[in-house]
PDB file of C-alpha atoms and ligand atoms in Angstrom:
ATOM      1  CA  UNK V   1      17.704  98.703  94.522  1.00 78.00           C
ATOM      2  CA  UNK V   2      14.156  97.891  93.548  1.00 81.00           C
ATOM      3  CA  UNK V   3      11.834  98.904  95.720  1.00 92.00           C
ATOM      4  CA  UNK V   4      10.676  95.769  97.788  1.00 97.00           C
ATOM      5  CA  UNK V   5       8.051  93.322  96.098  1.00 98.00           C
ATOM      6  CA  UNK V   6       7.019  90.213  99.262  1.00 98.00           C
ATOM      7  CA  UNK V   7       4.284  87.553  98.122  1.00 98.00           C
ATOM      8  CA  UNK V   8       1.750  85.317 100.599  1.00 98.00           C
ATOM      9  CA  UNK V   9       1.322  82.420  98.298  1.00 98.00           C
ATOM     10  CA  UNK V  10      -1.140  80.256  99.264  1.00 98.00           C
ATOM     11  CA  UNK V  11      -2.267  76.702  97.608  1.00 97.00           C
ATOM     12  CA  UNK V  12      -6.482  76.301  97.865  1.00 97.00           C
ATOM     13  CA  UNK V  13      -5.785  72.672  98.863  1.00 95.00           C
ATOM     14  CA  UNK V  14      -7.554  73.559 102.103  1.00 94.00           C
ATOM     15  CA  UNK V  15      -9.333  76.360 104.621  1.00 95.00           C
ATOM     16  CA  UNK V  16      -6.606  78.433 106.097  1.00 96.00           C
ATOM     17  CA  UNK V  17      -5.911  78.567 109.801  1.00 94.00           C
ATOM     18  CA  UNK V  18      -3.577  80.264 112.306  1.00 95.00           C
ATOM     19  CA  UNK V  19      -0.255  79.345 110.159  1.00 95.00           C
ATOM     20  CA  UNK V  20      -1.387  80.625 107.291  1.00 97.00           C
ATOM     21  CA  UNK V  21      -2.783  83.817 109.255  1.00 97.00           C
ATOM     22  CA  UNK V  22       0.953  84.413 110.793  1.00 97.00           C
ATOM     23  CA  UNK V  23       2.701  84.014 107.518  1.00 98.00           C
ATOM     24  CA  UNK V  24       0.479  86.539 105.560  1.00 98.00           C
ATOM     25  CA  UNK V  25       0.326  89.145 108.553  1.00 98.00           C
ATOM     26  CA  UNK V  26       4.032  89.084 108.932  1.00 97.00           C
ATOM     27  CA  UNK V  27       4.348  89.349 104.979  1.00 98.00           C
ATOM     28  CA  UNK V  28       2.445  92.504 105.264  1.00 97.00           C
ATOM     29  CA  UNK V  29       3.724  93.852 108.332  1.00 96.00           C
ATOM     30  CA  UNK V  30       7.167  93.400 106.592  1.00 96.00           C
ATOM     31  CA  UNK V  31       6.269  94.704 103.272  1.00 97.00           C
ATOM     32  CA  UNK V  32       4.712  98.181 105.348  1.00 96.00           C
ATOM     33  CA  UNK V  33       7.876  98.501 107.384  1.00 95.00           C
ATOM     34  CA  UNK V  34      10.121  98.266 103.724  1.00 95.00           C
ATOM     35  CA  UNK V  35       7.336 100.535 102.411  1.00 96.00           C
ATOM     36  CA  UNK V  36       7.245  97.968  99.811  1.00 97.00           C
ATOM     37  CA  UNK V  37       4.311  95.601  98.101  1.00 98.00           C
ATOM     38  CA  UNK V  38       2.499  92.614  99.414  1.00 98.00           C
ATOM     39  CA  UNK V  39       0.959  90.311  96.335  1.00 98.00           C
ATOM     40  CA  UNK V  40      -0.860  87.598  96.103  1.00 98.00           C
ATOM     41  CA  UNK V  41      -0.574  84.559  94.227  1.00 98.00           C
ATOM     42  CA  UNK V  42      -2.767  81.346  94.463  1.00 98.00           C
ATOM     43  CA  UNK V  43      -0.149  78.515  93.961  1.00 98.00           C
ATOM     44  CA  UNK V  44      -3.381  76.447  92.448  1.00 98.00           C
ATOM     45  CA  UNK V  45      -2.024  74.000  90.315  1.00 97.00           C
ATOM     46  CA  UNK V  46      -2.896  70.860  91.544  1.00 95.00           C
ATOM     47  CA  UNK V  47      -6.268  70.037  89.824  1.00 91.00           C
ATOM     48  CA  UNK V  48      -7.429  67.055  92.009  1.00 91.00           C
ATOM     49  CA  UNK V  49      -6.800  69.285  95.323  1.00 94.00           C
ATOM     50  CA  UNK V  50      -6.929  72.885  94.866  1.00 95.00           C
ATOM     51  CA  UNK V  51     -10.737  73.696  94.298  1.00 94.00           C
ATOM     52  CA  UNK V  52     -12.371  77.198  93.307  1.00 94.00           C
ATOM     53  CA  UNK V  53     -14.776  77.148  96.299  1.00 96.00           C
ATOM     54  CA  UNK V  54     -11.453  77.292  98.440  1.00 97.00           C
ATOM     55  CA  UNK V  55      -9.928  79.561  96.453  1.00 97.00           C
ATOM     56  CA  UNK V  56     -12.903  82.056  97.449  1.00 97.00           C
ATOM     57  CA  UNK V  57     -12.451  81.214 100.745  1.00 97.00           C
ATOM     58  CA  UNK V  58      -8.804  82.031 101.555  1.00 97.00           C
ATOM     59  CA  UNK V  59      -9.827  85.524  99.722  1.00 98.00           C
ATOM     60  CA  UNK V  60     -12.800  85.832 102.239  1.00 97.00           C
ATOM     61  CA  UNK V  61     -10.091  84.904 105.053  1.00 98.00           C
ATOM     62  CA  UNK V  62      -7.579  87.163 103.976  1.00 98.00           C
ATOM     63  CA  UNK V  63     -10.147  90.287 103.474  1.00 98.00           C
ATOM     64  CA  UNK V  64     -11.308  89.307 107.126  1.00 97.00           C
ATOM     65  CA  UNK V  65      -7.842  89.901 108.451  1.00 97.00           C
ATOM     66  CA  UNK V  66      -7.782  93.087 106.968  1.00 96.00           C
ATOM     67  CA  UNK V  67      -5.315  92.551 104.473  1.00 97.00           C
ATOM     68  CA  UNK V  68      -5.630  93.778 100.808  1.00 96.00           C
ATOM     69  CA  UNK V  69      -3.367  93.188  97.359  1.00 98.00           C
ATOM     70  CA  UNK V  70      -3.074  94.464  94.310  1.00 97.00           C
ATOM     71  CA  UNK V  71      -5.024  93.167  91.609  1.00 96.00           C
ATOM     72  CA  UNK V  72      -4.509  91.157  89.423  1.00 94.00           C
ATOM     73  CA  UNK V  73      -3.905  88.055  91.987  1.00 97.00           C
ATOM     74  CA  UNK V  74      -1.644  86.000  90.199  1.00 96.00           C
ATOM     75  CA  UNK V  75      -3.056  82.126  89.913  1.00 97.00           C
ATOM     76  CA  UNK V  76      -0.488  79.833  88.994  1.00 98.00           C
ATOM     77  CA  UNK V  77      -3.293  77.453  86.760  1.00 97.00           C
ATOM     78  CA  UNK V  78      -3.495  80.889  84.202  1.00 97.00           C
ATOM     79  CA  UNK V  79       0.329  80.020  83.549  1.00 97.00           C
ATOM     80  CA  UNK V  80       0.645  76.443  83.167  1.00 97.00           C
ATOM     81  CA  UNK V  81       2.085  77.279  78.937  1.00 97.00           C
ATOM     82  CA  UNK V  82       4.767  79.391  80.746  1.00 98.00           C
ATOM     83  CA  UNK V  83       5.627  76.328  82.993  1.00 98.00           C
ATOM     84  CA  UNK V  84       5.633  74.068  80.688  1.00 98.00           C
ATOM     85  CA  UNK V  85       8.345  76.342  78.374  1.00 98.00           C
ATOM     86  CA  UNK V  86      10.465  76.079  80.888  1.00 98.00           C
ATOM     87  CA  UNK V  87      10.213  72.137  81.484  1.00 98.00           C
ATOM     88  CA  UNK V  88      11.014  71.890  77.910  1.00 98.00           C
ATOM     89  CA  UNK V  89      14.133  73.967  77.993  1.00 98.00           C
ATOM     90  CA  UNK V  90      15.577  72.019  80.721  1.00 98.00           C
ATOM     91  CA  UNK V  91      14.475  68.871  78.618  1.00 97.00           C
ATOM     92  CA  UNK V  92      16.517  70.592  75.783  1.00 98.00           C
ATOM     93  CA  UNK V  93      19.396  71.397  77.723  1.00 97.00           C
ATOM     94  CA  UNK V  94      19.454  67.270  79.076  1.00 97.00           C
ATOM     95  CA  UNK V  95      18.522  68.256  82.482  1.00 98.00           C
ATOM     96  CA  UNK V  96      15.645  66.697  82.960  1.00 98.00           C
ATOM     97  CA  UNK V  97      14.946  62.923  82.399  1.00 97.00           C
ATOM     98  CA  UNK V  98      11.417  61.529  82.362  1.00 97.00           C
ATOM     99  CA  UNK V  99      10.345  59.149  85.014  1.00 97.00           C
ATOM    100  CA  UNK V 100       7.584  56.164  85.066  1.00 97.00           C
ATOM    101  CA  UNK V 101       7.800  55.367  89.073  1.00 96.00           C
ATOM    102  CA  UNK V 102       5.052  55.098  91.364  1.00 95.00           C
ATOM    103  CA  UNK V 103       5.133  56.232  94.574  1.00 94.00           C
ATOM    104  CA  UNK V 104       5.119  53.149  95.761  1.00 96.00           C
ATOM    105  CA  UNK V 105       7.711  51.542  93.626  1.00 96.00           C
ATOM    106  CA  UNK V 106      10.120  54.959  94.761  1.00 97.00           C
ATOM    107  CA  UNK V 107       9.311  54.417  98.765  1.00 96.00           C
ATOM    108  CA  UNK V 108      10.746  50.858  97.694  1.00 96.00           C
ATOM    109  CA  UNK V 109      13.597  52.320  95.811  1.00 95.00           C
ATOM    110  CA  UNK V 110      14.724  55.091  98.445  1.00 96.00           C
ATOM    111  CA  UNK V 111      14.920  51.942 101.317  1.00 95.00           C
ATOM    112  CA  UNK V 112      14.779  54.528 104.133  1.00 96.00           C
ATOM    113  CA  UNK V 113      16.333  57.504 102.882  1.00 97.00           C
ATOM    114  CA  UNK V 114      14.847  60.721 103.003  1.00 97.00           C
ATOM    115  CA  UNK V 115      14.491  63.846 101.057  1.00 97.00           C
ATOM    116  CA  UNK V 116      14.293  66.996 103.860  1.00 97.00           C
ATOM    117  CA  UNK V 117      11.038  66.894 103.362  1.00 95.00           C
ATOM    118  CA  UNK V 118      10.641  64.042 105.076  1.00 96.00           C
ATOM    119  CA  UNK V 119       9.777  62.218 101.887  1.00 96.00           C
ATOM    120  CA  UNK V 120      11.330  58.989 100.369  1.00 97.00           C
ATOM    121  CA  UNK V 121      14.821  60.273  98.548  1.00 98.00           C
ATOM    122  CA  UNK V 122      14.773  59.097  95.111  1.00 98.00           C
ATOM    123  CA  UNK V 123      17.542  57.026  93.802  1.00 94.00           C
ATOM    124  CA  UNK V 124      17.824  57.616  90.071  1.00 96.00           C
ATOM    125  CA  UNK V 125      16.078  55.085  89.107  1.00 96.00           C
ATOM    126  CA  UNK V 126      14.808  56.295  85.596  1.00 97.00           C
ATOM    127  CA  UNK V 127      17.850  58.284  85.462  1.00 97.00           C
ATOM    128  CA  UNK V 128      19.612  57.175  81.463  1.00 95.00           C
ATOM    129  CA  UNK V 129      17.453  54.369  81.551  1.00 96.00           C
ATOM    130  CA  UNK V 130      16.999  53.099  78.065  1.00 95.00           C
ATOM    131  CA  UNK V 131      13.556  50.922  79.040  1.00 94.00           C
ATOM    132  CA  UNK V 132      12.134  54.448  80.285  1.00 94.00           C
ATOM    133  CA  UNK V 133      12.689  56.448  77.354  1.00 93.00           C
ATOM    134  CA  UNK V 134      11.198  53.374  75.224  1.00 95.00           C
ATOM    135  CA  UNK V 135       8.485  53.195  77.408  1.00 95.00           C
ATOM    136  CA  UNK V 136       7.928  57.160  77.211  1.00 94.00           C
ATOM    137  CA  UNK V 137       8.101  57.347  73.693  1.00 94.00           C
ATOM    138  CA  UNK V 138       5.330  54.505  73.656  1.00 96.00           C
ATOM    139  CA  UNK V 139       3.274  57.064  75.525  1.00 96.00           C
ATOM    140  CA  UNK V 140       3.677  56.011  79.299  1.00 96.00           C
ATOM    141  CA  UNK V 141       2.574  58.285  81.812  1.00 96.00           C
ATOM    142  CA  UNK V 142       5.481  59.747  83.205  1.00 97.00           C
ATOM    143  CA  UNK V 143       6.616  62.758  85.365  1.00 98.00           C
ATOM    144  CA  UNK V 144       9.863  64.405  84.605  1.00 98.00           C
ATOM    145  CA  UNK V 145      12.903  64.783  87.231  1.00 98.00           C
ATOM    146  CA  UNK V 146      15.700  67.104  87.659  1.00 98.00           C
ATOM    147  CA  UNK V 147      19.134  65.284  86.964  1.00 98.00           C
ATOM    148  CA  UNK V 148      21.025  66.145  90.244  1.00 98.00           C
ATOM    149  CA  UNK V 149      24.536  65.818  88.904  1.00 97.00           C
ATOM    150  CA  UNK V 150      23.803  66.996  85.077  1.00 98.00           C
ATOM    151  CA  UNK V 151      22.499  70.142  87.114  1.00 98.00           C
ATOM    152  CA  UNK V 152      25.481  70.676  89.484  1.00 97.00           C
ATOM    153  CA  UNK V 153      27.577  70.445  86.770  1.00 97.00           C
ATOM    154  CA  UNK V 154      25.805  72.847  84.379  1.00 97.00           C
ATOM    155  CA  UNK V 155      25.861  75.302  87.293  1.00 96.00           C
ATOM    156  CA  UNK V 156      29.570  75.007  87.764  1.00 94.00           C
ATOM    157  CA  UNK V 157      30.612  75.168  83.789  1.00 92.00           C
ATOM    158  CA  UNK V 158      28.615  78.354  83.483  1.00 89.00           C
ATOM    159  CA  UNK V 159      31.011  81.081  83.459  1.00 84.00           C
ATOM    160  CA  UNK V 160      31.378  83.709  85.985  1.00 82.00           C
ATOM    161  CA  UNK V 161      29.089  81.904  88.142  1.00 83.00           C
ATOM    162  CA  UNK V 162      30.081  81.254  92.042  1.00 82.00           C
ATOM    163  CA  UNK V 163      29.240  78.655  94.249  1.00 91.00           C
ATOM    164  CA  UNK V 164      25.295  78.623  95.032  1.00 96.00           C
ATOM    165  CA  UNK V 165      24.320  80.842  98.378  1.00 97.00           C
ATOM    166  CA  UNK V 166      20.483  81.490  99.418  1.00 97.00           C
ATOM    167  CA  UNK V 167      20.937  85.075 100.534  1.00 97.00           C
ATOM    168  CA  UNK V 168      18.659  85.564 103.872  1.00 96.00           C
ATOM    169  CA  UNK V 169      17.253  88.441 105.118  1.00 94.00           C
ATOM    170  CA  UNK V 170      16.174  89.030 108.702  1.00 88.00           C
ATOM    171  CA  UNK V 171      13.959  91.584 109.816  1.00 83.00           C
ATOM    172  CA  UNK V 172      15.675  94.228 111.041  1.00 81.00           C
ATOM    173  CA  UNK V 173      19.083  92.566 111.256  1.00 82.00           C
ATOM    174  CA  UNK V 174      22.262  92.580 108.903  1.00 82.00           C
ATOM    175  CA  UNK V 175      22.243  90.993 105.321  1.00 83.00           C
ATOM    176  CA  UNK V 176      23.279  87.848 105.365  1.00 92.00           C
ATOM    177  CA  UNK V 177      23.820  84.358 103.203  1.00 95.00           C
ATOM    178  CA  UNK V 178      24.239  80.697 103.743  1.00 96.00           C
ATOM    179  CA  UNK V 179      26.035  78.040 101.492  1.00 96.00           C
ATOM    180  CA  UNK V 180      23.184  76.145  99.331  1.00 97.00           C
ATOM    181  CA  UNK V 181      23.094  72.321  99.382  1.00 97.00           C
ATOM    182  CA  UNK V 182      20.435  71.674  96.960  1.00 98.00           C
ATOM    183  CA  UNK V 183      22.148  67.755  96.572  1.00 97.00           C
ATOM    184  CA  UNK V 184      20.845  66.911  99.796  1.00 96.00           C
ATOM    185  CA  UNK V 185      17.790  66.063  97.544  1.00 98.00           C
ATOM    186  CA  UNK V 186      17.200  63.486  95.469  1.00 97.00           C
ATOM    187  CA  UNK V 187      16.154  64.033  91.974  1.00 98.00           C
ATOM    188  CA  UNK V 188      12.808  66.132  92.306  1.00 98.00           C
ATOM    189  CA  UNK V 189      10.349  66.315  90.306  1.00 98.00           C
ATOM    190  CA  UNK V 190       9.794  69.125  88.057  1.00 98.00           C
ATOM    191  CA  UNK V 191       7.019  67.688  85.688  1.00 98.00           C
ATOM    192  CA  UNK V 192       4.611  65.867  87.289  1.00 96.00           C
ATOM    193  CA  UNK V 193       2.400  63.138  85.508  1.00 94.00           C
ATOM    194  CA  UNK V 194      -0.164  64.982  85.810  1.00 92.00           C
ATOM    195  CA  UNK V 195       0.379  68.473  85.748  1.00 93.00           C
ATOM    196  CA  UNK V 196       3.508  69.892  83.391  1.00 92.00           C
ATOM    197  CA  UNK V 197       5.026  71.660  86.635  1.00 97.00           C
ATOM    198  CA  UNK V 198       5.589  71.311  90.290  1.00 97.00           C
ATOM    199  CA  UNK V 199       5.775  73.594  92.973  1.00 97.00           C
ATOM    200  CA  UNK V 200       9.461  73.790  93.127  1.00 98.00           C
ATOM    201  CA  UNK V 201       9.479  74.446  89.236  1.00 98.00           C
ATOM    202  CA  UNK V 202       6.390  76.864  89.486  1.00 98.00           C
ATOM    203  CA  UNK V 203       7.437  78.774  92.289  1.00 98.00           C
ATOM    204  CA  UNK V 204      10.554  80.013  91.085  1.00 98.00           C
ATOM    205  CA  UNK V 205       9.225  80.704  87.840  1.00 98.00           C
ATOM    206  CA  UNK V 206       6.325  83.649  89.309  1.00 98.00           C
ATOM    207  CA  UNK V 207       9.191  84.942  92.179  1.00 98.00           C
ATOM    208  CA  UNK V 208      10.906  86.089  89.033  1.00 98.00           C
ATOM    209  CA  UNK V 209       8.067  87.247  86.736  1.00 98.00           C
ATOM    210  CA  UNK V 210       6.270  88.980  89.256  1.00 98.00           C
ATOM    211  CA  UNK V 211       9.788  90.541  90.813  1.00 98.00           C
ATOM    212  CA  UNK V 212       9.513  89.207  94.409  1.00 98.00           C
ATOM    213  CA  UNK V 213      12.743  90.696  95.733  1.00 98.00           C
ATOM    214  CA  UNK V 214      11.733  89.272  99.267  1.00 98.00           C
ATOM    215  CA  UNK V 215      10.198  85.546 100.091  1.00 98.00           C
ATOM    216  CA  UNK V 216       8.881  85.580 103.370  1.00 98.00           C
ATOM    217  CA  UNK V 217       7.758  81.605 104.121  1.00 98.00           C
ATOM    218  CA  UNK V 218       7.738  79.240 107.087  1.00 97.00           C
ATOM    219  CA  UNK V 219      10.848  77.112 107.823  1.00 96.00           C
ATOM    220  CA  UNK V 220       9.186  74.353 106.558  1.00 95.00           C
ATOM    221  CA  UNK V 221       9.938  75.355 103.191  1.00 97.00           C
ATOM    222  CA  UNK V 222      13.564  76.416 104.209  1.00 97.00           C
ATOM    223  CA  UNK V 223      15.506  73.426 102.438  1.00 98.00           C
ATOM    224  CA  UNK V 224      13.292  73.723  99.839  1.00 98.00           C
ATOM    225  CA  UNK V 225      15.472  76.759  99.201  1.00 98.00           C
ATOM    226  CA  UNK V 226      18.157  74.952  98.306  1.00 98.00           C
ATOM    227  CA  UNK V 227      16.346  73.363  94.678  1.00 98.00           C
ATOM    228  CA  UNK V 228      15.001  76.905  94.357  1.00 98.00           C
ATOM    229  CA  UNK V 229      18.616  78.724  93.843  1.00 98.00           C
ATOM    230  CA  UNK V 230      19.558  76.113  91.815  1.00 98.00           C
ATOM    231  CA  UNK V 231      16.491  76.132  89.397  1.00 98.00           C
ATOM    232  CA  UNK V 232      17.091  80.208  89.366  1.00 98.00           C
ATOM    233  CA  UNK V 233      20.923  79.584  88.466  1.00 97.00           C
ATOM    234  CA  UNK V 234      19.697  77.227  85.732  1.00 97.00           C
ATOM    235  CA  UNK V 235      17.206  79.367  84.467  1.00 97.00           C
ATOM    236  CA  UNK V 236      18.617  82.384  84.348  1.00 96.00           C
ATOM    237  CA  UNK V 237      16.014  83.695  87.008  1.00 97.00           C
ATOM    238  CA  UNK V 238      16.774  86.493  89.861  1.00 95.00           C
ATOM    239  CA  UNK V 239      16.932  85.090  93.777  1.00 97.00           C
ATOM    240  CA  UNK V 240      15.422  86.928  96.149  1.00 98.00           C
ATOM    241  CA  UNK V 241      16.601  87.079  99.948  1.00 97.00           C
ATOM    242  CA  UNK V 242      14.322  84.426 101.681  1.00 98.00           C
ATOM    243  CA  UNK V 243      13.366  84.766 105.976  1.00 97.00           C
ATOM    244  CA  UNK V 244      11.913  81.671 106.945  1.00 97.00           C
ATOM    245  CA  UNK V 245       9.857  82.266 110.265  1.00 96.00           C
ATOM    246  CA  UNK V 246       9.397  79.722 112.637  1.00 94.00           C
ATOM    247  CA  UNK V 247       6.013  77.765 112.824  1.00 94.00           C
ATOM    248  CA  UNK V 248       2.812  78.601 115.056  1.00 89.00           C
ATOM    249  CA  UNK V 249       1.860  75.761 117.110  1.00 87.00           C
ATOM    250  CA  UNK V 250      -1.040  74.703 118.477  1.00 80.00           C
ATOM    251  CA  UNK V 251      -1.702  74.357 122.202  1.00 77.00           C
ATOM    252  CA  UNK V 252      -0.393  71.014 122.445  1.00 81.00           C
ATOM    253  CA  UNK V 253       2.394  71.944 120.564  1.00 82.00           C
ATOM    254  CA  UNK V 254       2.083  70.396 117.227  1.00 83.00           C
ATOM    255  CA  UNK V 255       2.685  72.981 114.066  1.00 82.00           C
ATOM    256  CA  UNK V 256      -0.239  73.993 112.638  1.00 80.00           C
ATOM    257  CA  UNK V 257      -1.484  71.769 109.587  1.00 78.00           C
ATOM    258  CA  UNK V 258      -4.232  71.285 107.141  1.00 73.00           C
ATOM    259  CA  UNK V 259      -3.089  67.465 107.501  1.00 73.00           C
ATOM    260  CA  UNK V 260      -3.676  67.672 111.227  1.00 74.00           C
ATOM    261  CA  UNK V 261      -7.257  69.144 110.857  1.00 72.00           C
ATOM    262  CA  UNK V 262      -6.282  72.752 112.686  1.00 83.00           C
ATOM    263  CA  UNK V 263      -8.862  74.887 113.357  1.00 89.00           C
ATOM    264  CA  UNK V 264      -9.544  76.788 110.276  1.00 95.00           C
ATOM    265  CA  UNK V 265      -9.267  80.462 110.737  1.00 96.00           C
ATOM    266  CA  UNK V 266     -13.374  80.417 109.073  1.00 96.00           C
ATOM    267  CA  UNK V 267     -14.314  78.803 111.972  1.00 96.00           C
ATOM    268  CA  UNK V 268     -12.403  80.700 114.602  1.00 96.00           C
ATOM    269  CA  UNK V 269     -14.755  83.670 113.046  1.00 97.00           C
ATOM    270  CA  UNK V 270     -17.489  81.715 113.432  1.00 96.00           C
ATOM    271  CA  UNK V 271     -16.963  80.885 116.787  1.00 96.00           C
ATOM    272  CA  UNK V 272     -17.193  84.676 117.430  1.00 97.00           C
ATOM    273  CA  UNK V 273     -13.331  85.059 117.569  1.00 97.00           C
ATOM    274  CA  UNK V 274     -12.358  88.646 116.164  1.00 97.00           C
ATOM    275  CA  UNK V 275      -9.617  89.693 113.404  1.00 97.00           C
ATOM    276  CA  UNK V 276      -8.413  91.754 116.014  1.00 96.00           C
ATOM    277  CA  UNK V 277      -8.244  89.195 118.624  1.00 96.00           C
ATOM    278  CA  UNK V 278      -5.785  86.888 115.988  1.00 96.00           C
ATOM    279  CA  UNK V 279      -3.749  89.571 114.882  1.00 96.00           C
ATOM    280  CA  UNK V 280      -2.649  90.359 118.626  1.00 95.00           C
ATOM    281  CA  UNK V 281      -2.679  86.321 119.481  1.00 94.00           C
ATOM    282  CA  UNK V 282      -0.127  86.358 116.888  1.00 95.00           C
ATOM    283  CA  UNK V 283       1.945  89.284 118.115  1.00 94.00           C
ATOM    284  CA  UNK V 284       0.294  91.776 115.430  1.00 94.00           C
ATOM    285  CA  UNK V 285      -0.816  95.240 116.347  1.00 79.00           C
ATOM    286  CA  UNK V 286      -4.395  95.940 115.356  1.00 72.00           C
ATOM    287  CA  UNK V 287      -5.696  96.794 111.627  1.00 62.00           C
ATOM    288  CA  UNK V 288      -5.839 100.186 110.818  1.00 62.00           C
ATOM    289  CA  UNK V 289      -8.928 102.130 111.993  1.00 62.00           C
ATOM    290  CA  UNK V 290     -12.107 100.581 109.712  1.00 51.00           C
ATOM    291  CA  UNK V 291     -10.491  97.638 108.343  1.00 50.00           C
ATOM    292  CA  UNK V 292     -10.572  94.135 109.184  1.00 43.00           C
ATOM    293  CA  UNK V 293     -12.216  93.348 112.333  1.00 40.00           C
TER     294      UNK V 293
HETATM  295  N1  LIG I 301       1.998  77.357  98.278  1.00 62.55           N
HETATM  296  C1  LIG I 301       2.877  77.008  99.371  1.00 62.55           C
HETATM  297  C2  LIG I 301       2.061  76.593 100.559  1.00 62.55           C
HETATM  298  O1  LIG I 301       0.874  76.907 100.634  1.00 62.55           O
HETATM  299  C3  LIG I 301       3.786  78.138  99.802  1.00 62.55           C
HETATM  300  C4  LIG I 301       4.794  78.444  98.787  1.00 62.55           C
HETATM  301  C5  LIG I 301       5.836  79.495  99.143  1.00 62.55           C
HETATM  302  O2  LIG I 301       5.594  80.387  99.974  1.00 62.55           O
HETATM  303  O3  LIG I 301       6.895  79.440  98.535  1.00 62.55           O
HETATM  304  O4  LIG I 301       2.594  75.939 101.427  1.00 62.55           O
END
């Protein structure tokens, strides 16, 4: 067995608040009791949202909460050309088809039906569609999608290969492993228009390189899962074991969000609040003596 490699992967799309503070104290509490490593990788590749200045900040937040990593911290926007390698093997391999929707025109498409996300399920439109590959070739914008049924089936014609399960780890209890439905979602998108990656494609890709053996990740990102053990069957990656922890809410009772303006952890410090103070608000004993607060 390796020893145990956990990652807090946060994208700089936003400040970080009590969520984020929960996920990457349990992380390291986890990675301690495993006597294994906690990394860090800035999931940055969204240029419009994910700015430097916020980038800074979540460091600031983290070193606040007296948590340190091992340098290098990864950033996903140093390994877009790795990305990208990938896309195009998929591409090679037919299992990826290029799409020219708009978000709009896929709401439109999906007529109610939902991804897990919560986001319009898309239908296939572009999927073998002659007009898109003209229009591609003429130099259309386009993002690229993962062909849901091409995939399955590559999956299942690979030799020696069993049915997809998400092995799941929780702390302190047995081993365990669920079935994988990664067909409860549409066709997603692996190559956006414009960035050559997406989180699902991204994400998998640095688990493996930097040897995560554990994800530790709110259960908002739980069916998520599902795409991820199929991209790792395609790509020949490792899975880890995955513990999805349930989500702090606020005191009305709404999960914590950057979307929903939650206090961000900066200001909480502002405010006076201590490190200490949020580490046992969120069920954490205190940071060792010197550190943190
Ligand atoms: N970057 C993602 C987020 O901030 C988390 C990704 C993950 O843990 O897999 O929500």
């Amino acid at each position: 067995m390796p020893p145990p490699r956990l990652r807090f992967a946060p994208s700089p799309n936003g400040l970080l608040h009590l969520g984020h503070a929960y996920s990457a104290l349990l992380n390291a509490s986890l990675a301690a009791a495993m006597r294994g490593t906690l990394l860090l990788r800035i999931e940055d590749i969204d240029p419009v949202r994910c700015r430097p200045a916020l980038a800074d900040a979540l460091l600031a937040d983290l070193a606040w909460l007296g948590l340190t990593f091992p340098a290098p911290v990864w950033r996903q926007s140093a390994r877009v050309s790795t990305y990208q390698d990938a896309l195009a093997a998929l591409r090679a391999r037919g299992l990826v088809y290029p799409c020219l929707c708009t978000r709009r025109a896929v709401a439109q498409a999906a007529a109610g039906a939902r991804d897990p996300d919560g986001a319009p399920r898309y239908p296939g439109t572009c999927r073998g569609s002659a007009a898109a590959a003209a229009a591609v070739a003429a130099g259309a914008p386009h993002a690229w999608r993962l062909d849901m049924p091409a995939a399955l089936a590559a999956v299942r014609e690979t030799p020696g290969r069993g049915a997809l399960r998400v092995p799941v780890f929780a702390p302190g209890g047995p081993e365990a492993g669920r079935a994988a439905d990664p067909a409860r979602w549409g066709d997603a998108v692996l190559g956006r228009k414009d960035v050559p990656t997406s989180y699902h494609l991204a994400v998998v890709l640095d688990d493996d390189a930097q040897g995560i053996t554990h994800v530790v990740r709110g259960r908002d990102l739980e069916a998520a899962t599902d795409l991820h053990v199929l991209l790792q069957a395609l790509l020949g990656l490792a899975t880890p074991r995955y513990h999805h922890h349930a989500l702090i809410r606020d005191d009305t009772g709404r999960k914590m969000a950057k979307s929903l303006g939650s206090e961000p952890l900066a200001d909480l410090r502002a405010r006076g609040v201590t490190a200490e103070e949020i580490r046992l608000r969120l069920g954490f004993a205190p940071p060792p003596a010197g550190r943190g607060a």
